Amino acid sequence: MSAALVHDPRPVHVALVGAPNAGKTTLFNVLTGSSARVGNYPGVTVERREGRLLGAPAEVRLLDLPGTYSLIGETPDEQIVEKALGGRLAGEPELDGIVCVVDATTLRRGLGLVREVLKRGLPTLLVLTMIDEVRARGGKLDPVRLSRILGIPVLGVVGHRGVGIDPLQRLLPDPSRWSRAVELPPADDAARRFAWVDQVCGAIGATELAPDTRTDRIDRVLLHPVFGLLVFAAVMVLLFQSIFSWAVPAMDAIDAGFGALARASREVLPAGWITDLWADGVIAGVGSVLIFLPQILILFTFIHLLQDVGYMARAAFVVDRVMGWVGLQGRSFVPLLSCYACAVPGIMAARTIASPRERLATILVAPFMTCSARLPVYTLLIAAFVPGTTLFGALGLQGLVMFALYGLGVATALASAALLSSTLLKGTPSVFYMELPPYRWPTARLLARQVGRSARAFLRRAGTIILATSIVLWGLLSFPRATPDPLLTAAEQARANLEASAASRLGHAIEPLIAPLGFDWKIGVGLVASLAAREVIVSTLAQIHAVAESDDSTNLREALRRDVDPETGEPVFALPVALALLVFFVFALQCTSTIVVMARETGSFRWPALAFGYMLGLAWLGAFVTHRVASLWLGLAAG
Amino acid sequence: MGAGPNQDVAIPLLALEVGRDARIAPADGPGAIPSRLEDLGFVPGTRLRVLRRAPFGDPVEVELRGYRICLRAEQMAGLMVLPDGSDSRG
């Protein structure tokens, strides 16, 4: 072997291997200075991350691998680890060394994995994390003796405080100097491996740790069969409330700000399509991305806080059974709940689900949850067409319909999850294991960094595509345009322009497809436009009906009620049509942002394409059945 | 399933009362304990204790080898343990 690698131009490649929640990601961040995602929650490392070792003379590249308890890969995460260690991971060079990361408080389990890694024969280095907790709980550790027994360097660290990092940084660049020849007894099966572990622990004098009494005391309440559920419900209500209502003022402010900016640009710039592109395309497009930011910030502050404190794993523990009935798991709950505000942060929150199969199922059913973008549509149509009568003296029919729409969304999400896990995702191995980490105080700095990282990831990854698609849709809705007619009012001119546009042609073109649902071409244009975002149908319908847009939606409501078919004289929006349209909106995936984020999170457009098709099919079918049943029922009631 | 050793009676882990200590019973042969559980340290002779069950009875939190892990009941079905006698260890 060569001596120092200082002058070797080839970078040194080292991988971090360890159990979930062993502190790999924290160590990775300290060593590389990157702010990769960390959390006091098992299994946060879902994707692979690479970083360059700070302060090293030679180039050392660190690979952060998913957490694993074993090197025999069954789940996709474990297979990544297995392949990486064998140098068979696509796009990854062969490894020069492995850093085994073991939580020192779980040494009696962790050494089993170390034994498996040592069998691979690559230069190995053992890092024991959380040594401060071992001491706090009255345990003893002797890294020097452990190093002698294993024949590899053993370093104790406290990752988030930087304790023990310097010696590690000095050792990392030169894996060839790590191992010394030590003959380890064979340990082919688990029983022998753990017998060896017990022997080693005895030899180094590792004693049992005193129980973490604080965690025990808190768990007695938070995991109590009754109080545990109450606390869970309270935390979820708070989370729901925060993303649903606390974000609203900020979102309204962003909305108003970009609206004002667009108006101001129009006043300053000469009239023309470039100004239109700037004001209605670019500014509105940027606004449509930034509007998600308050929800993402609030939601991720909550999620990271709950993770860092250690509650997230408890919440998953408490509801795992219920989610398991439909093939999801406890950790699916928070992402799905977040989707009530918006599917975009919800789908991003699904990263906390360690098992890829459940993560995918959660992402695919997420758009069925009634997001806040559906609310303007629901409110408009219900106010316009559902009679304001009360049932049984107290229940308002309008409120009841709203409730039914929410219920339909949840029911479909759960049914789809069950369907997915027994069909498409069937057979993909899935395991559920989770450690409940000790409760710890979160640090504000770490929290801010994690939230900032999530926000940046959203803006960078999704923002660009959302912006691009919103400009394309603006183009479809704006071109070609009608010749300007000075006799028309602004609202009438807007309607004329819309009717001449490509989107309108699309609306006419799909009319045969949507006629069975009772929809005419105007609704068709609205549906085409709502592919950008659901709530766009409201402003599009306003334009088609030449209603000047204002904060007061009464005008549009009246216009929709008065709208009649020019040939038959029948109202366009009879109750069955309105109900069918509502059901269509419950099911259909009309949201470019969701599709983009789905593609980003699953790594391809295959899954969002499948979700889009599936949900569109369901929407058509649901609307068709609703229209038929409602028409029949009204006909019977009238006759 | 398999016959336990003569002196003790093996029972399924899932039948073990919460808080009672036990040892994992000798396995009948290769594959008797799922390899996933073996990797977590569930090997014959290991001492363990069921700490709690989730509000709906599942998952189950088990303490062994000085650490705690939550597993779904179905994953531990078939795992046999030998409960300690009346003396309960702390």
JSON list of C-alpha atoms in Angstrom, two decimals, chain A residues 378-497:
[
{"chain": "A", "resi": 378, "resn": "TYR", "atom": "CA", "xyz": [-66.55, 24.09, -3.37]},
{"chain": "A", "resi": 379, "resn": "THR", "atom": "CA", "xyz": [-67.68, 27.34, -1.79]},
{"chain": "A", "resi": 380, "resn": "LEU", "atom": "CA", "xyz": [-68.70, 28.91, -5.10]},
{"chain": "A", "resi": 381, "resn": "LEU", "atom": "CA", "xyz": [-70.64, 25.93, -6.43]},
{"chain": "A", "resi": 382, "resn": "ILE", "atom": "CA", "xyz": [-72.29, 25.03, -3.13]},
{"chain": "A", "resi": 383, "resn": "ALA", "atom": "CA", "xyz": [-73.33, 28.63, -2.49]},
{"chain": "A", "resi": 384, "resn": "ALA", "atom": "CA", "xyz": [-74.72, 28.92, -6.01]},
{"chain": "A", "resi": 385, "resn": "PHE", "atom": "CA", "xyz": [-76.57, 25.64, -6.38]},
{"chain": "A", "resi": 386, "resn": "VAL", "atom": "CA", "xyz": [-77.15, 23.83, -3.13]},
{"chain": "A", "resi": 387, "resn": "PRO", "atom": "CA", "xyz": [-80.27, 25.20, -1.44]},
{"chain": "A", "resi": 388, "resn": "GLY", "atom": "CA", "xyz": [-79.63, 26.79, 1.94]},
{"chain": "A", "resi": 389, "resn": "THR", "atom": "CA", "xyz": [-82.23, 24.65, 3.65]},
{"chain": "A", "resi": 390, "resn": "THR", "atom": "CA", "xyz": [-81.72, 22.99, 6.98]},
{"chain": "A", "resi": 391, "resn": "LEU", "atom": "CA", "xyz": [-82.32, 19.37, 7.79]},
{"chain": "A", "resi": 392, "resn": "PHE", "atom": "CA", "xyz": [-83.63, 18.17, 11.14]},
{"chain": "A", "resi": 393, "resn": "GLY", "atom": "CA", "xyz": [-83.82, 21.75, 12.28]},
{"chain": "A", "resi": 394, "resn": "ALA", "atom": "CA", "xyz": [-80.09, 22.27, 12.76]},
{"chain": "A", "resi": 395, "resn": "LEU", "atom": "CA", "xyz": [-78.02, 20.74, 9.99]},
{"chain": "A", "resi": 396, "resn": "GLY", "atom": "CA", "xyz": [-77.51, 23.04, 7.04]},
{"chain": "A", "resi": 397, "resn": "LEU", "atom": "CA", "xyz": [-77.67, 21.23, 3.72]},
{"chain": "A", "resi": 398, "resn": "GLN", "atom": "CA", "xyz": [-74.79, 23.32, 2.33]},
{"chain": "A", "resi": 399, "resn": "GLY", "atom": "CA", "xyz": [-72.54, 22.43, 5.25]},
{"chain": "A", "resi": 400, "resn": "LEU", "atom": "CA", "xyz": [-73.54, 18.81, 4.92]},
{"chain": "A", "resi": 401, "resn": "VAL", "atom": "CA", "xyz": [-72.53, 18.74, 1.25]},
{"chain": "A", "resi": 402, "resn": "MET", "atom": "CA", "xyz": [-69.19, 20.32, 2.14]},
{"chain": "A", "resi": 403, "resn": "PHE", "atom": "CA", "xyz": [-68.65, 17.71, 4.84]},
{"chain": "A", "resi": 404, "resn": "ALA", "atom": "CA", "xyz": [-69.57, 14.93, 2.42]},
{"chain": "A", "resi": 405, "resn": "LEU", "atom": "CA", "xyz": [-66.98, 16.19, -0.08]},
{"chain": "A", "resi": 406, "resn": "TYR", "atom": "CA", "xyz": [-64.25, 16.09, 2.58]},
{"chain": "A", "resi": 407, "resn": "GLY", "atom": "CA", "xyz": [-65.39, 12.63, 3.65]},
{"chain": "A", "resi": 408, "resn": "LEU", "atom": "CA", "xyz": [-65.40, 11.38, 0.08]},
{"chain": "A", "resi": 409, "resn": "GLY", "atom": "CA", "xyz": [-61.79, 12.54, -0.28]},
{"chain": "A", "resi": 410, "resn": "VAL", "atom": "CA", "xyz": [-60.55, 10.72, 2.82]},
{"chain": "A", "resi": 411, "resn": "ALA", "atom": "CA", "xyz": [-62.50, 7.56, 2.02]},
{"chain": "A", "resi": 412, "resn": "THR", "atom": "CA", "xyz": [-61.09, 7.48, -1.51]},
{"chain": "A", "resi": 413, "resn": "ALA", "atom": "CA", "xyz": [-57.55, 8.07, -0.24]},
{"chain": "A", "resi": 414, "resn": "LEU", "atom": "CA", "xyz": [-57.77, 5.19, 2.22]},
{"chain": "A", "resi": 415, "resn": "ALA", "atom": "CA", "xyz": [-59.48, 2.88, -0.28]},
{"chain": "A", "resi": 416, "resn": "SER", "atom": "CA", "xyz": [-56.86, 3.71, -2.90]},
{"chain": "A", "resi": 417, "resn": "ALA", "atom": "CA", "xyz": [-54.06, 3.03, -0.44]},
{"chain": "A", "resi": 418, "resn": "ALA", "atom": "CA", "xyz": [-55.56, -0.37, 0.32]},
{"chain": "A", "resi": 419, "resn": "LEU", "atom": "CA", "xyz": [-55.98, -1.04, -3.42]},
{"chain": "A", "resi": 420, "resn": "LEU", "atom": "CA", "xyz": [-52.42, 0.05, -4.21]},
{"chain": "A", "resi": 421, "resn": "SER", "atom": "CA", "xyz": [-50.82, -2.05, -1.52]},
{"chain": "A", "resi": 422, "resn": "SER", "atom": "CA", "xyz": [-52.68, -5.15, -2.62]},
{"chain": "A", "resi": 423, "resn": "THR", "atom": "CA", "xyz": [-51.99, -4.63, -6.34]},
{"chain": "A", "resi": 424, "resn": "LEU", "atom": "CA", "xyz": [-49.22, -2.43, -7.74]},
{"chain": "A", "resi": 425, "resn": "LEU", "atom": "CA", "xyz": [-47.11, -2.25, -4.62]},
{"chain": "A", "resi": 426, "resn": "LYS", "atom": "CA", "xyz": [-47.81, -5.81, -3.61]},
{"chain": "A", "resi": 427, "resn": "GLY", "atom": "CA", "xyz": [-44.82, -8.00, -2.98]},
{"chain": "A", "resi": 428, "resn": "THR", "atom": "CA", "xyz": [-42.40, -5.16, -2.38]},
{"chain": "A", "resi": 429, "resn": "PRO", "atom": "CA", "xyz": [-40.90, -6.14, 0.94]},
{"chain": "A", "resi": 430, "resn": "SER", "atom": "CA", "xyz": [-41.78, -3.83, 3.73]},
{"chain": "A", "resi": 431, "resn": "VAL", "atom": "CA", "xyz": [-40.68, -3.91, 7.29]},
{"chain": "A", "resi": 432, "resn": "PHE", "atom": "CA", "xyz": [-41.68, -1.82, 10.16]},
{"chain": "A", "resi": 433, "resn": "TYR", "atom": "CA", "xyz": [-39.19, -1.25, 12.85]},
{"chain": "A", "resi": 434, "resn": "MET", "atom": "CA", "xyz": [-38.69, 1.88, 14.71]},
{"chain": "A", "resi": 435, "resn": "GLU", "atom": "CA", "xyz": [-36.77, 2.92, 17.76]},
{"chain": "A", "resi": 436, "resn": "LEU", "atom": "CA", "xyz": [-38.30, 5.46, 20.08]},
{"chain": "A", "resi": 437, "resn": "PRO", "atom": "CA", "xyz": [-35.43, 7.88, 20.60]},
{"chain": "A", "resi": 438, "resn": "PRO", "atom": "CA", "xyz": [-34.87, 9.54, 23.98]},
{"chain": "A", "resi": 439, "resn": "TYR", "atom": "CA", "xyz": [-36.59, 12.89, 24.38]},
{"chain": "A", "resi": 440, "resn": "ARG", "atom": "CA", "xyz": [-34.11, 15.67, 23.71]},
{"chain": "A", "resi": 441, "resn": "TRP", "atom": "CA", "xyz": [-34.28, 19.45, 23.72]},
{"chain": "A", "resi": 442, "resn": "PRO", "atom": "CA", "xyz": [-34.22, 20.79, 20.16]},
{"chain": "A", "resi": 443, "resn": "THR", "atom": "CA", "xyz": [-31.70, 23.46, 19.25]},
{"chain": "A", "resi": 444, "resn": "ALA", "atom": "CA", "xyz": [-33.00, 26.55, 17.47]},
{"chain": "A", "resi": 445, "resn": "ARG", "atom": "CA", "xyz": [-30.00, 26.75, 15.15]},
{"chain": "A", "resi": 446, "resn": "LEU", "atom": "CA", "xyz": [-30.39, 23.18, 13.91]},
{"chain": "A", "resi": 447, "resn": "LEU", "atom": "CA", "xyz": [-34.14, 23.66, 13.53]},
{"chain": "A", "resi": 448, "resn": "ALA", "atom": "CA", "xyz": [-33.68, 26.83, 11.48]},
{"chain": "A", "resi": 449, "resn": "ARG", "atom": "CA", "xyz": [-31.15, 25.10, 9.25]},
{"chain": "A", "resi": 450, "resn": "GLN", "atom": "CA", "xyz": [-33.42, 22.12, 8.61]},
{"chain": "A", "resi": 451, "resn": "VAL", "atom": "CA", "xyz": [-36.44, 24.27, 7.82]},
{"chain": "A", "resi": 452, "resn": "GLY", "atom": "CA", "xyz": [-34.35, 26.51, 5.58]},
{"chain": "A", "resi": 453, "resn": "ARG", "atom": "CA", "xyz": [-33.08, 23.50, 3.71]},
{"chain": "A", "resi": 454, "resn": "SER", "atom": "CA", "xyz": [-36.61, 22.19, 3.08]},
{"chain": "A", "resi": 455, "resn": "ALA", "atom": "CA", "xyz": [-37.75, 25.59, 1.85]},
{"chain": "A", "resi": 456, "resn": "ARG", "atom": "CA", "xyz": [-34.75, 25.97, -0.46]},
{"chain": "A", "resi": 457, "resn": "ALA", "atom": "CA", "xyz": [-35.22, 22.45, -1.80]},
{"chain": "A", "resi": 458, "resn": "PHE", "atom": "CA", "xyz": [-38.82, 23.28, -2.68]},
{"chain": "A", "resi": 459, "resn": "LEU", "atom": "CA", "xyz": [-38.01, 26.61, -4.31]},
{"chain": "A", "resi": 460, "resn": "ARG", "atom": "CA", "xyz": [-35.11, 25.24, -6.31]},
{"chain": "A", "resi": 461, "resn": "ARG", "atom": "CA", "xyz": [-36.48, 21.88, -7.35]},
{"chain": "A", "resi": 462, "resn": "ALA", "atom": "CA", "xyz": [-40.15, 22.58, -7.82]},
{"chain": "A", "resi": 463, "resn": "GLY", "atom": "CA", "xyz": [-40.17, 26.34, -8.25]},
{"chain": "A", "resi": 464, "resn": "THR", "atom": "CA", "xyz": [-38.56, 26.39, -11.67]},
{"chain": "A", "resi": 465, "resn": "ILE", "atom": "CA", "xyz": [-40.93, 23.86, -13.19]},
{"chain": "A", "resi": 466, "resn": "ILE", "atom": "CA", "xyz": [-44.03, 25.31, -11.58]},
{"chain": "A", "resi": 467, "resn": "LEU", "atom": "CA", "xyz": [-43.02, 28.72, -12.93]},
{"chain": "A", "resi": 468, "resn": "ALA", "atom": "CA", "xyz": [-42.45, 27.31, -16.42]},
{"chain": "A", "resi": 469, "resn": "THR", "atom": "CA", "xyz": [-45.78, 25.47, -16.57]},
{"chain": "A", "resi": 470, "resn": "SER", "atom": "CA", "xyz": [-47.72, 28.43, -15.29]},
{"chain": "A", "resi": 471, "resn": "ILE", "atom": "CA", "xyz": [-46.23, 30.53, -18.10]},
{"chain": "A", "resi": 472, "resn": "VAL", "atom": "CA", "xyz": [-47.17, 27.88, -20.66]},
{"chain": "A", "resi": 473, "resn": "LEU", "atom": "CA", "xyz": [-50.74, 27.79, -19.35]},
{"chain": "A", "resi": 474, "resn": "TRP", "atom": "CA", "xyz": [-50.85, 31.57, -19.45]},
{"chain": "A", "resi": 475, "resn": "GLY", "atom": "CA", "xyz": [-49.87, 31.29, -23.12]},
{"chain": "A", "resi": 476, "resn": "LEU", "atom": "CA", "xyz": [-52.66, 28.78, -23.80]},
{"chain": "A", "resi": 477, "resn": "LEU", "atom": "CA", "xyz": [-55.20, 31.01, -22.13]},
{"chain": "A", "resi": 478, "resn": "SER", "atom": "CA", "xyz": [-53.96, 34.19, -23.85]},
{"chain": "A", "resi": 479, "resn": "PHE", "atom": "CA", "xyz": [-53.20, 33.21, -27.46]},
{"chain": "A", "resi": 480, "resn": "PRO", "atom": "CA", "xyz": [-54.38, 33.63, -30.09]},
{"chain": "A", "resi": 481, "resn": "ARG", "atom": "CA", "xyz": [-56.38, 36.65, -29.00]},
{"chain": "A", "resi": 482, "resn": "ALA", "atom": "CA", "xyz": [-59.45, 38.40, -30.33]},
{"chain": "A", "resi": 483, "resn": "THR", "atom": "CA", "xyz": [-59.09, 41.70, -32.16]},
{"chain": "A", "resi": 484, "resn": "PRO", "atom": "CA", "xyz": [-59.46, 44.54, -29.67]},
{"chain": "A", "resi": 485, "resn": "ASP", "atom": "CA", "xyz": [-62.86, 46.17, -29.89]},
{"chain": "A", "resi": 486, "resn": "PRO", "atom": "CA", "xyz": [-63.09, 49.63, -28.30]},
{"chain": "A", "resi": 487, "resn": "LEU", "atom": "CA", "xyz": [-66.85, 49.20, -27.86]},
{"chain": "A", "resi": 488, "resn": "LEU", "atom": "CA", "xyz": [-66.42, 46.31, -25.41]},
{"chain": "A", "resi": 489, "resn": "THR", "atom": "CA", "xyz": [-65.97, 46.75, -21.70]},
{"chain": "A", "resi": 490, "resn": "ALA", "atom": "CA", "xyz": [-62.79, 45.36, -20.14]},
{"chain": "A", "resi": 491, "resn": "ALA", "atom": "CA", "xyz": [-64.64, 42.31, -18.85]},
{"chain": "A", "resi": 492, "resn": "GLU", "atom": "CA", "xyz": [-66.26, 41.67, -22.25]},
{"chain": "A", "resi": 493, "resn": "GLN", "atom": "CA", "xyz": [-62.91, 42.05, -24.01]},
{"chain": "A", "resi": 494, "resn": "ALA", "atom": "CA", "xyz": [-61.37, 39.55, -21.58]},
{"chain": "A", "resi": 495, "resn": "ARG", "atom": "CA", "xyz": [-64.14, 37.12, -22.41]},
{"chain": "A", "resi": 496, "resn": "ALA", "atom": "CA", "xyz": [-63.61, 37.60, -26.14]},
{"chain": "A", "resi": 497, "resn": "ASN", "atom": "CA", "xyz": [-59.88, 37.02, -25.74]}
]
